[in-house]
Amino acid sequence: MKRVFYSILVGHAVLLAGCGDDDMPAVVVPDDYESTTDEPARPAIAADTLYNREAVIPPQCYTKTEGVNNPCYTCHQTYSDTKRPNSMADGFLQGDYNFSDLGVHNHWSNLFVDRRDEIAEISNDEIEDYVEEDNYSGFIERLQEDENWSGPVPAIEDLAEGAAAFDDYGLARDGSGWVAFNYKPLPSTFWPTNGSTDDVIIRLPEAFRMASCGDDANEFSRDVYFTNLALLEMAMKDLSNISTPPIDENSVCADLNSDGVLSEVTSIAARPKYVGAASGQKVEQMSYPEGTQFIHTVRYIGFDGDDIVPSKRMKEVRYMKKVKHYSVAELASLYGNERQEKIDGNLPVYSDHGDKGLNNGMGWEVLGFIEDGDGELRKQTYQEQMFCMGCHGTIGTTVDQTFAFPRKVTGAGGWGYIDLKGMIDAPNRGEKKGEILQYLERVGGGNEFRENPEMNARWFNEDGSVKTAEVVAADVYTLITPSRERALALNKAYKVIVDEQSFVYGRDATVVPAKNVFRDVDPEKAPPLEAGSRVNHWDIRLDW
């Protein structure tokens, strides 16, 4: 079975500029590119050394906005809804460079490295073979056999194969209870054109998967599980009803669509409580049940003929578990404390739970694994895991610290392995234009740094304006997948970082040094984002 979720036809294109069968430019480095920066010093850092205490500030926050280009709005927002659990209210940070004295220096030196010589030494066949090696299955076996490992084992049989590990509605075939869902990647770091493919899988606690009535009481029930998943999705998206895979109400012992008859249904209405063995638990707005888990695999860009697919090889395996539920009032206090600590200039510190990962202070444990120098997955160091905490901690747009699930294709059509092929460019809640079109217009480029030359060639006019008609006519996979030439170069660039084990200096698969990024920020001199370029009340959720 193919692992396809992206598909483009690629013609013969040269490394720097070419043209495919659909007249889609293939660009890795612009013809007129000239490096104007010195190679940064990147000394080896011991695994137990805390090199960058502000690693929660991601590389994208050092982008030069020039006062008008705004990639910041997808993370930093302030909302007026007092019932919204996320009350970080950090919309003022858009383009503000409000960093600590330590944070004004950009520690992500890998952004300023010219990798063209190293890339040239890696053949296309070599990198294609490398990304198609399965480094996940052996990693799971080692964790399971390690008597000293006390943390979670993020195991799904055949996960390296992508879609083949799940049935048509995303339920893992191995009986583990993990469920894959189809979602729209957040602009723009996880767009394949910027270097990585990925997937996200959810698992609710056992009680949410178990029947509590009839002959199947205390047994796994697919009907109960998908009912609870649908109730959770409605809570995340403030919906009153939703379509579902076929559900037998007799197995749930509840009239889910309120028609007075217990039958097979394909849509259900919102309810105040979950069903099955979890029937005593309230459904809470924009909040996962305690014990909810996520697996997020970050992968290279793979190939299957002319199709671009998730590679078998994984760059990272990320795991999250909600270990404590907080009320809206409790979260408001925690967010308030976070704002005060930033005002006071305190640097971030996270509780290290060893093999269970870092606690983000908002109810979640976050654990990451990354490739070692031989390409095998290993546990990330404390410093490396801090990289994840900035996004899964205290930014304003997340829904219960997460991105992907609130962006799931709504209803039955969104259960199944990620598949961007044919996906519409749905607008965000409250917006009229498609999200990708809107992003390109607001940011002025195909990534936060405005340094994706292929996206510029495909979707922008020479005057910098967006090719609106072409963007509107394209599906999501066409909009955000790279040419084969660019994909190969990005895979090679990241492989260089793996060989160096230089993750503390950044993980972005850049080929040439970035120009639209500050090495050091002078908040007094950096132009602030103009009022007309700020974006207020942007919602991470989509109007499908």
Coordinates of C-alpha atoms in Angstrom, one line a residue:
M1 CA 0.0 0.0 0.0
K2 CA 1.3 3.5 -0.9
R3 CA 2.1 6.0 1.9
V4 CA 0.9 8.8 -0.4
F5 CA -0.5 12.0 1.0
Y6 CA 1.2 14.4 -1.4
S7 CA 1.2 14.0 -5.2
I8 CA 2.7 16.2 -7.9
L9 CA 4.1 15.5 -11.3
V10 CA 7.6 16.6 -11.7
G11 CA 9.3 17.1 -15.0
H12 CA 13.0 17.5 -15.8
A13 CA 14.3 20.4 -13.8
V14 CA 17.9 21.6 -13.2
L15 CA 19.2 22.2 -9.7
L16 CA 18.8 25.9 -9.6
A17 CA 15.8 26.5 -11.9
G18 CA 13.7 24.4 -14.2
C19 CA 10.2 23.6 -15.2
G20 CA 8.0 20.6 -14.7
D21 CA 5.2 19.1 -16.8
D22 CA 2.7 21.4 -15.2
D23 CA 5.0 24.4 -15.8
M24 CA 5.8 24.4 -12.1
P25 CA 9.2 25.9 -11.4
A26 CA 11.7 23.8 -9.5
V27 CA 14.1 26.0 -7.5
V28 CA 16.6 25.2 -4.8
V29 CA 18.8 28.3 -4.8
P30 CA 18.1 31.4 -6.8
D31 CA 20.5 32.0 -9.7
D32 CA 21.5 35.4 -8.3
Y33 CA 22.1 34.2 -4.7
E34 CA 25.3 35.6 -3.1
S35 CA 26.2 34.8 0.5
T36 CA 27.1 37.9 2.4
T37 CA 27.5 36.4 5.9
D38 CA 30.5 34.8 7.7
E39 CA 30.3 31.2 8.7
P40 CA 29.1 31.1 12.4
A41 CA 31.1 29.4 15.1
R42 CA 29.3 26.2 16.2
P43 CA 31.5 24.4 18.8
A44 CA 30.5 21.0 19.9
I45 CA 28.2 21.1 22.9
A46 CA 28.2 18.4 25.6
A47 CA 24.8 16.6 26.0
D48 CA 24.5 17.8 29.6
T49 CA 25.3 21.4 28.8
L50 CA 22.5 24.0 28.8
Y51 CA 23.7 26.1 25.9
N52 CA 20.6 28.1 25.2
R53 CA 18.2 28.8 28.0
E54 CA 16.0 30.7 25.6
A55 CA 15.5 27.7 23.3
V56 CA 11.8 28.3 23.7
I57 CA 12.2 31.2 21.3
P58 CA 12.0 29.4 17.9
P59 CA 14.1 30.5 14.9
Q60 CA 11.1 32.0 13.2
C61 CA 10.8 34.7 15.9
Y62 CA 14.1 36.2 14.6
T63 CA 12.6 36.9 11.1
K64 CA 13.1 40.4 9.9
T65 CA 9.5 41.6 9.3
E66 CA 10.6 44.9 7.8
G67 CA 7.6 46.3 9.5
V68 CA 5.1 44.8 7.1
N69 CA 5.6 41.0 6.7
N70 CA 3.8 39.2 9.5
P71 CA 4.4 35.4 10.1
C72 CA 3.9 35.9 13.8
Y73 CA 0.1 35.8 13.8
T74 CA -0.1 32.1 13.6
C75 CA 1.3 31.7 17.1
H76 CA 0.6 35.0 18.9
Q77 CA -3.0 36.1 19.4
T78 CA -5.3 37.7 22.0
Y79 CA -8.9 36.6 22.2
S80 CA -11.9 38.2 23.9
D81 CA -13.7 34.9 24.7
T82 CA -13.3 34.5 28.5
K83 CA -14.3 30.8 28.3
R84 CA -11.4 30.0 26.0
P85 CA -8.9 28.0 28.1
N86 CA -5.9 29.6 26.5
S87 CA -5.7 33.1 27.9
M88 CA -2.0 33.8 27.2
A89 CA -3.2 36.9 25.3
D90 CA 0.1 37.5 23.5
G91 CA -1.1 39.1 20.3
F92 CA 1.1 42.1 21.2
L93 CA 4.2 40.0 20.5
Q94 CA 3.6 40.1 16.7
G95 CA 6.7 41.5 15.3
D96 CA 7.7 43.0 18.7
Y97 CA 11.1 41.3 19.4
N98 CA 10.2 41.5 23.1
F99 CA 13.1 39.2 24.1
S100 CA 15.1 38.9 27.3
D101 CA 18.7 40.1 27.4
L102 CA 19.8 36.6 26.5
G103 CA 17.1 36.1 23.9
V104 CA 18.2 39.1 21.7
H105 CA 21.1 36.9 20.4
N106 CA 19.9 34.3 17.9
H107 CA 21.4 31.1 19.1
W108 CA 20.1 29.2 16.0
S109 CA 23.4 29.4 14.1
N110 CA 22.5 26.6 11.7
L111 CA 20.4 29.2 9.8
F112 CA 23.6 30.9 8.7
V113 CA 25.5 27.9 7.3
D114 CA 26.2 27.4 3.6
R115 CA 25.7 23.6 3.0
R116 CA 26.0 23.5 -0.7
D117 CA 29.4 21.8 -0.7
E118 CA 28.3 19.1 1.8
I119 CA 25.1 18.6 -0.2
A120 CA 27.1 18.1 -3.4
E121 CA 29.0 15.2 -1.8
I122 CA 25.7 13.3 -1.2
S123 CA 24.4 11.5 -4.3
N124 CA 20.7 11.4 -5.1
D125 CA 20.7 7.6 -4.8
E126 CA 22.4 7.8 -1.4
I127 CA 19.8 10.1 0.1
E128 CA 16.9 8.3 -1.5
D129 CA 18.0 5.0 0.0
Y130 CA 18.7 6.7 3.3
V131 CA 15.2 8.2 3.8
E132 CA 13.6 4.9 2.8
E133 CA 15.2 3.0 5.6
D134 CA 13.0 2.2 8.6
N135 CA 14.6 3.5 11.8
Y136 CA 11.4 3.4 13.8
S137 CA 10.7 -0.3 14.2
G138 CA 14.2 -1.1 15.6
F139 CA 13.9 1.9 17.9
I140 CA 10.6 0.6 19.4
E141 CA 12.1 -2.8 19.9
R142 CA 15.1 -1.3 21.8
L143 CA 12.8 0.7 24.1
Q144 CA 10.6 -2.4 24.8
E145 CA 13.7 -4.5 25.6
D146 CA 15.4 -1.8 27.7
E147 CA 14.9 -2.8 31.4
N148 CA 16.1 0.7 32.5
W149 CA 13.6 2.6 30.4
S150 CA 10.8 3.9 32.6
G151 CA 9.0 6.2 30.1
P152 CA 6.3 5.6 27.5
V153 CA 6.9 3.5 24.4
P154 CA 5.2 5.3 21.4
A155 CA 4.6 2.0 19.6
I156 CA 2.3 1.5 16.6
E157 CA 3.0 -1.6 14.4
D158 CA 4.1 -0.7 10.9
L159 CA 4.0 3.1 11.6
A160 CA 7.0 3.5 9.3
E161 CA 4.7 2.5 6.5
G162 CA 2.3 5.4 7.1
A163 CA -1.3 4.8 6.0
A164 CA -0.8 1.0 5.9
A165 CA -0.7 0.9 9.7
F166 CA -4.3 2.1 9.9
D167 CA -7.7 1.2 8.6
D168 CA -9.9 3.4 6.5
Y169 CA -11.0 5.5 9.5
G170 CA -7.6 5.7 11.0
L171 CA -7.8 3.1 13.7
A172 CA -4.4 1.4 14.1
R173 CA -4.6 -2.2 12.9
D174 CA -2.5 -3.5 15.8
G175 CA -5.3 -3.0 18.3
S176 CA -3.3 -0.3 20.3
G177 CA -6.1 2.2 20.2
W178 CA -4.1 4.9 18.3
V179 CA -6.1 6.8 15.7
A180 CA -4.7 8.7 12.7
F181 CA -6.5 11.8 11.5
N182 CA -6.3 14.1 8.5
Y183 CA -5.4 17.7 9.2
K184 CA -4.1 20.8 7.5
P185 CA -0.5 21.5 8.4
L186 CA 0.0 24.8 10.2
P187 CA 1.7 27.4 8.1
S188 CA 4.5 27.0 7.3
T189 CA 7.3 25.1 9.1
F190 CA 5.5 21.7 8.5
W191 CA 4.8 22.4 4.8
P192 CA 6.8 19.7 2.9
T193 CA 8.2 22.5 0.7
N194 CA 10.1 23.7 3.8
G195 CA 11.7 20.4 4.5
S196 CA 9.6 17.8 6.4
T197 CA 6.5 15.6 6.1
D198 CA 4.7 14.5 9.3
D199 CA 1.7 12.8 10.8
V200 CA -0.1 13.1 14.1
I201 CA -2.0 10.2 15.9
I202 CA -4.2 10.5 19.0
R203 CA -5.2 8.0 21.7
L204 CA -7.8 8.6 24.3
P205 CA -7.6 6.8 27.7
E206 CA -8.8 3.3 27.9
A207 CA -12.2 4.1 29.5
F208 CA -13.1 6.2 26.4
R209 CA -12.6 3.1 24.3
M210 CA -14.6 0.6 26.4
A211 CA -18.3 -0.3 26.3
S212 CA -20.3 -0.2 29.5
C213 CA -23.4 -2.0 28.5
G214 CA -24.7 -5.1 26.7
D215 CA -22.7 -8.1 25.8
D216 CA -19.6 -6.1 25.1
A217 CA -19.4 -4.4 28.5
N218 CA -15.9 -3.8 29.7
E219 CA -14.6 -4.7 26.2
F220 CA -13.2 -2.5 23.4
S221 CA -15.9 -0.9 21.4
R222 CA -15.2 0.8 18.1
D223 CA -18.7 2.5 18.3
V224 CA -18.0 3.9 21.8
Y225 CA -14.5 5.1 20.8
F226 CA -15.6 7.0 17.7
T227 CA -18.5 8.5 19.5
N228 CA -16.1 9.8 22.1
L229 CA -13.7 11.0 19.5
A230 CA -16.5 12.9 17.8
L231 CA -17.7 14.4 21.1
L232 CA -14.1 15.6 21.7
E233 CA -13.8 17.1 18.2
M234 CA -17.1 19.0 18.7
A235 CA -15.7 20.4 22.0
M236 CA -12.5 21.5 20.3
K237 CA -14.4 23.2 17.5
D238 CA -17.5 24.5 19.3
L239 CA -19.9 22.4 17.1
S240 CA -23.4 21.2 17.9
N241 CA -23.3 18.2 15.6
I242 CA -20.9 16.3 13.5
S243 CA -20.7 13.5 10.9
T244 CA -19.1 10.2 12.0
P245 CA -18.1 6.8 10.7
P246 CA -21.1 4.4 11.0
I247 CA -21.9 4.0 14.7
D248 CA -24.3 1.4 16.2
E249 CA -26.2 3.2 18.9
N250 CA -27.2 -0.1 20.5
S251 CA -23.5 -0.7 21.3
V252 CA -23.3 2.7 22.9
C253 CA -26.7 2.4 24.7
A254 CA -27.6 6.0 23.8
D255 CA -29.7 7.9 21.3
L256 CA -26.8 9.9 19.8
N257 CA -28.8 11.8 17.2
S258 CA -31.9 12.3 19.4
D259 CA -34.4 10.7 16.9
G260 CA -35.9 8.4 19.5
V261 CA -34.6 5.2 17.9
L262 CA -31.4 3.2 18.5
S263 CA -30.0 2.4 15.1
E264 CA -26.9 2.8 13.0
V265 CA -26.1 6.5 12.6
T266 CA -23.5 8.6 10.7
S267 CA -24.0 11.8 12.6
I268 CA -24.4 12.7 16.3
A269 CA -25.2 15.7 18.4
A270 CA -23.1 17.3 21.1
R271 CA -23.6 15.9 24.6
P272 CA -22.5 17.1 28.1
K273 CA -20.7 13.9 28.9
Y274 CA -18.8 11.2 27.2
V275 CA -20.2 7.6 26.7
G276 CA -19.2 4.1 27.5
A277 CA -16.9 3.5 30.5
A278 CA -16.1 7.2 30.4
S279 CA -19.8 8.2 30.8
G280 CA -19.1 10.0 34.1
Q281 CA -16.7 12.4 32.5
K282 CA -17.8 15.9 31.3
V283 CA -17.1 17.1 27.8
E284 CA -15.2 20.4 28.3
Q285 CA -14.7 23.1 25.7
M286 CA -11.4 23.1 24.0
S287 CA -9.9 20.6 26.5
Y288 CA -8.7 17.0 26.1
P289 CA -9.5 14.4 28.8
E290 CA -6.7 13.8 31.2
G291 CA -4.7 10.9 29.9
T292 CA -5.0 11.8 26.2
Q293 CA -1.8 11.0 24.2
F294 CA -0.4 12.1 20.9
I295 CA 2.4 10.7 18.7
H296 CA 3.8 13.1 16.2
T297 CA 6.4 11.8 13.7
V298 CA 8.5 14.2 11.7
R299 CA 9.9 12.7 8.6
Y300 CA 12.0 13.3 5.5
I301 CA 10.4 13.9 2.1
G302 CA 9.9 10.5 0.5
F303 CA 9.3 9.5 -3.1
D304 CA 7.1 6.9 -4.8
G305 CA 7.6 7.4 -8.5
D306 CA 6.3 10.9 -9.2
D307 CA 4.5 11.1 -5.9
I308 CA 5.9 12.8 -2.9
V309 CA 5.2 10.8 0.2
P310 CA 6.2 10.6 3.9
S311 CA 9.5 8.8 4.1
K312 CA 9.9 5.6 6.1
R313 CA 12.8 7.2 8.0
M314 CA 11.8 9.5 10.9
K315 CA 13.7 12.6 11.8
E316 CA 11.9 12.8 15.1
V317 CA 9.3 11.0 17.1
R318 CA 7.5 13.3 19.5
Y319 CA 5.1 12.2 22.2
M320 CA 2.7 14.1 24.5
K321 CA 0.5 13.0 27.3
K322 CA -1.9 15.1 29.3
V323 CA -1.1 14.2 32.9
K324 CA -3.2 16.9 34.7
H325 CA -6.4 18.6 33.9
Y326 CA -6.7 22.3 34.8
S327 CA -9.9 24.3 34.9
V328 CA -10.2 27.5 32.9
A329 CA -9.7 29.5 36.1
E330 CA -6.6 27.5 37.0
L331 CA -5.2 28.0 33.5
A332 CA -5.9 31.7 33.7
S333 CA -3.7 31.8 36.8
L334 CA -1.0 29.8 35.2
Y335 CA -0.9 32.0 32.1
G336 CA -0.9 35.0 34.4
N337 CA 2.1 33.7 36.2
E338 CA 3.8 33.1 32.9
R339 CA 3.2 36.7 31.7
Q340 CA 4.6 38.0 35.0
E341 CA 7.7 35.9 34.8
K342 CA 8.4 37.3 31.4
I343 CA 7.9 40.8 32.7
D344 CA 10.3 40.1 35.5
G345 CA 12.9 38.8 33.0
N346 CA 12.9 35.3 34.4
L347 CA 14.3 32.6 32.0
P348 CA 12.2 29.5 31.4
V349 CA 12.7 26.4 33.5
Y350 CA 10.9 23.1 33.0
S351 CA 10.5 20.1 35.3
D352 CA 12.5 17.2 33.9
H353 CA 10.6 14.0 34.5
G354 CA 13.4 11.9 33.0
D355 CA 12.2 9.2 30.6
K356 CA 8.7 10.7 30.7
G357 CA 10.0 14.0 29.2
L358 CA 9.6 17.6 30.3
N359 CA 6.5 19.0 32.0
N360 CA 5.3 22.1 30.3
G361 CA 3.6 23.5 33.4
M362 CA 0.2 23.4 31.7
G363 CA -0.7 19.8 32.3
W364 CA 1.3 18.0 29.6
E365 CA 4.5 15.9 29.5
V366 CA 6.4 16.3 26.3
L367 CA 9.0 13.7 25.2
G368 CA 11.1 13.8 22.0
F369 CA 13.4 11.4 20.2
I370 CA 15.7 12.4 17.3
E371 CA 18.3 10.7 15.0
D372 CA 21.8 10.0 16.4
G373 CA 24.9 10.2 14.2
D374 CA 24.1 6.8 12.8
G375 CA 20.5 7.7 11.9
E376 CA 19.0 5.7 14.8
L377 CA 16.5 7.4 17.1
R378 CA 17.6 8.4 20.5
K379 CA 16.1 10.4 23.4
Q380 CA 16.6 14.1 23.1
T381 CA 18.6 15.9 25.7
Y382 CA 17.0 18.5 28.0
Q383 CA 18.4 21.3 25.8
E384 CA 17.0 19.6 22.6
Q385 CA 13.6 19.1 24.2
M386 CA 13.4 22.7 25.2
F387 CA 13.1 23.4 21.5
C388 CA 9.6 21.9 21.6
M389 CA 8.4 23.8 24.8
G390 CA 8.1 27.2 23.2
C391 CA 5.3 26.0 20.9
H392 CA 3.7 23.5 23.2
G393 CA 3.6 25.8 26.2
T394 CA 2.8 29.4 26.4
I395 CA 1.7 30.8 23.0
G396 CA -1.7 32.3 22.4
T397 CA -3.1 30.3 19.5
T398 CA -2.9 26.7 20.6
V399 CA -5.9 24.8 21.8
D400 CA -5.0 22.9 25.0
Q401 CA -1.3 23.2 23.9
T402 CA -1.9 21.5 20.5
F403 CA -2.0 22.4 16.9
A404 CA -3.0 19.5 14.7
F405 CA -6.3 18.1 16.1
P406 CA -8.2 21.4 16.2
R407 CA -7.2 21.6 12.5
K408 CA -8.6 18.2 11.6
V409 CA -10.8 17.9 8.6
T410 CA -14.2 18.0 10.3
G411 CA -16.2 14.9 10.8
A412 CA -16.1 11.4 9.3
G413 CA -14.0 12.6 6.3
G414 CA -11.2 13.6 8.7
W415 CA -10.6 10.1 10.2
G416 CA -7.7 8.4 8.4
Y417 CA -4.1 8.9 7.7
I418 CA -3.1 12.4 6.7
D419 CA -3.9 13.0 3.0
L420 CA -3.4 16.5 1.5
K421 CA -4.2 15.3 -2.0
G422 CA -7.5 17.0 -3.0
M423 CA -7.7 19.0 0.2
I424 CA -9.2 22.4 -0.2
D425 CA -7.5 25.5 1.1
A426 CA -10.1 26.0 3.8
P427 CA -10.2 29.5 5.4
N428 CA -9.7 30.0 9.1
R429 CA -12.7 30.6 11.4
G430 CA -13.9 34.1 10.6
E431 CA -11.9 34.5 7.5
K432 CA -13.1 34.6 3.9
K433 CA -9.9 33.8 2.0
G434 CA -8.2 30.4 2.0
E435 CA -5.6 30.1 4.8
I436 CA -2.6 29.5 2.5
L437 CA -3.6 32.4 0.2
Q438 CA -4.0 34.6 3.3
Y439 CA -0.7 33.5 4.7
L440 CA 1.2 34.1 1.5
E441 CA -0.3 37.6 1.3
R442 CA 0.5 38.5 4.9
V443 CA 3.9 37.0 5.1
G444 CA 5.2 37.9 1.6
G445 CA 6.8 34.5 1.1
G446 CA 6.4 30.7 1.3
N447 CA 7.9 30.4 4.8
E448 CA 8.4 32.5 7.9
F449 CA 11.8 33.7 6.6
R450 CA 10.5 34.5 3.1
E451 CA 13.4 32.4 1.9
N452 CA 11.7 29.6 -0.1
P453 CA 12.7 30.5 -3.7
E454 CA 10.5 27.7 -5.2
M455 CA 7.4 29.0 -3.5
N456 CA 8.3 32.5 -4.7
A457 CA 8.6 31.3 -8.3
R458 CA 5.4 29.3 -8.2
W459 CA 3.0 31.6 -6.3
F460 CA 4.3 35.1 -6.5
N461 CA 4.5 37.7 -9.3
E462 CA 7.7 39.5 -10.0
D463 CA 6.4 42.6 -8.1
G464 CA 5.9 40.5 -4.9
S465 CA 2.1 40.1 -5.2
V466 CA 0.5 36.7 -4.9
K467 CA -0.8 34.9 -8.0
T468 CA -4.2 34.8 -6.5
A469 CA -6.1 33.0 -9.3
E470 CA -3.4 30.2 -9.4
V471 CA -3.4 29.8 -5.6
V472 CA -7.2 29.6 -5.4
A473 CA -7.3 27.0 -8.1
A474 CA -4.8 24.7 -6.5
D475 CA -5.3 22.0 -3.9
V476 CA -3.3 22.0 -0.7
Y477 CA -0.8 19.3 -1.8
T478 CA -0.1 21.3 -5.0
L479 CA 0.4 24.5 -3.0
I480 CA 2.9 23.2 -0.4
T481 CA 4.8 20.2 -1.9
P482 CA 8.2 20.8 -3.4
S483 CA 9.7 19.7 -6.6
R484 CA 11.8 16.5 -6.5
E485 CA 14.9 18.6 -6.9
R486 CA 14.2 20.8 -4.0
A487 CA 13.1 17.8 -1.9
L488 CA 16.4 16.0 -2.5
A489 CA 18.4 19.1 -1.6
L490 CA 16.4 19.6 1.7
N491 CA 16.8 16.0 2.7
K492 CA 20.5 16.3 2.1
A493 CA 20.7 19.5 4.1
Y494 CA 19.1 17.9 7.1
K495 CA 21.3 14.8 6.8
V496 CA 24.3 17.1 7.2
I497 CA 22.8 18.4 10.4
V498 CA 22.3 14.8 11.6
D499 CA 25.9 13.9 10.8
E500 CA 27.0 16.9 12.8
Q501 CA 24.6 16.3 15.6
S502 CA 24.2 20.1 15.8
F503 CA 20.6 20.2 16.7
V504 CA 21.2 22.7 19.5
Y505 CA 22.0 25.2 16.7
G506 CA 18.7 24.5 14.9
R507 CA 16.9 21.9 12.8
D508 CA 15.8 23.9 9.8
A509 CA 16.9 22.2 6.5
T510 CA 18.4 25.3 4.9
V511 CA 20.7 25.0 1.9
V512 CA 22.2 28.5 2.0
P513 CA 22.5 31.1 4.8
A514 CA 19.3 33.0 5.6
K515 CA 19.3 36.7 4.9
N516 CA 15.9 37.8 6.3
V517 CA 16.8 36.7 9.8
F518 CA 18.5 38.6 12.6
R519 CA 21.7 37.2 14.1
D520 CA 21.3 39.7 16.9
V521 CA 18.2 41.9 17.6
D522 CA 18.4 45.5 18.8
P523 CA 14.7 46.0 19.9
E524 CA 15.3 49.8 19.8
K525 CA 16.3 49.7 16.1
A526 CA 14.4 46.7 14.7
P527 CA 11.3 48.2 12.9
P528 CA 8.1 47.2 14.8
L529 CA 5.3 45.6 12.8
E530 CA 3.0 48.3 11.5
A531 CA -0.5 48.4 12.8
G532 CA -2.0 47.6 9.4
S533 CA 0.0 44.4 9.2
R534 CA -1.1 43.1 12.6
V535 CA -3.7 40.3 12.6
N536 CA -6.2 40.2 15.4
H537 CA -8.4 37.3 16.6
W538 CA -7.0 34.8 14.1
D539 CA -8.3 31.3 14.9
I540 CA -6.1 28.3 14.4
R541 CA -9.3 26.3 13.6
L542 CA -10.6 26.0 10.1
D543 CA -14.0 26.5 8.4
W544 CA -14.2 23.3 6.4

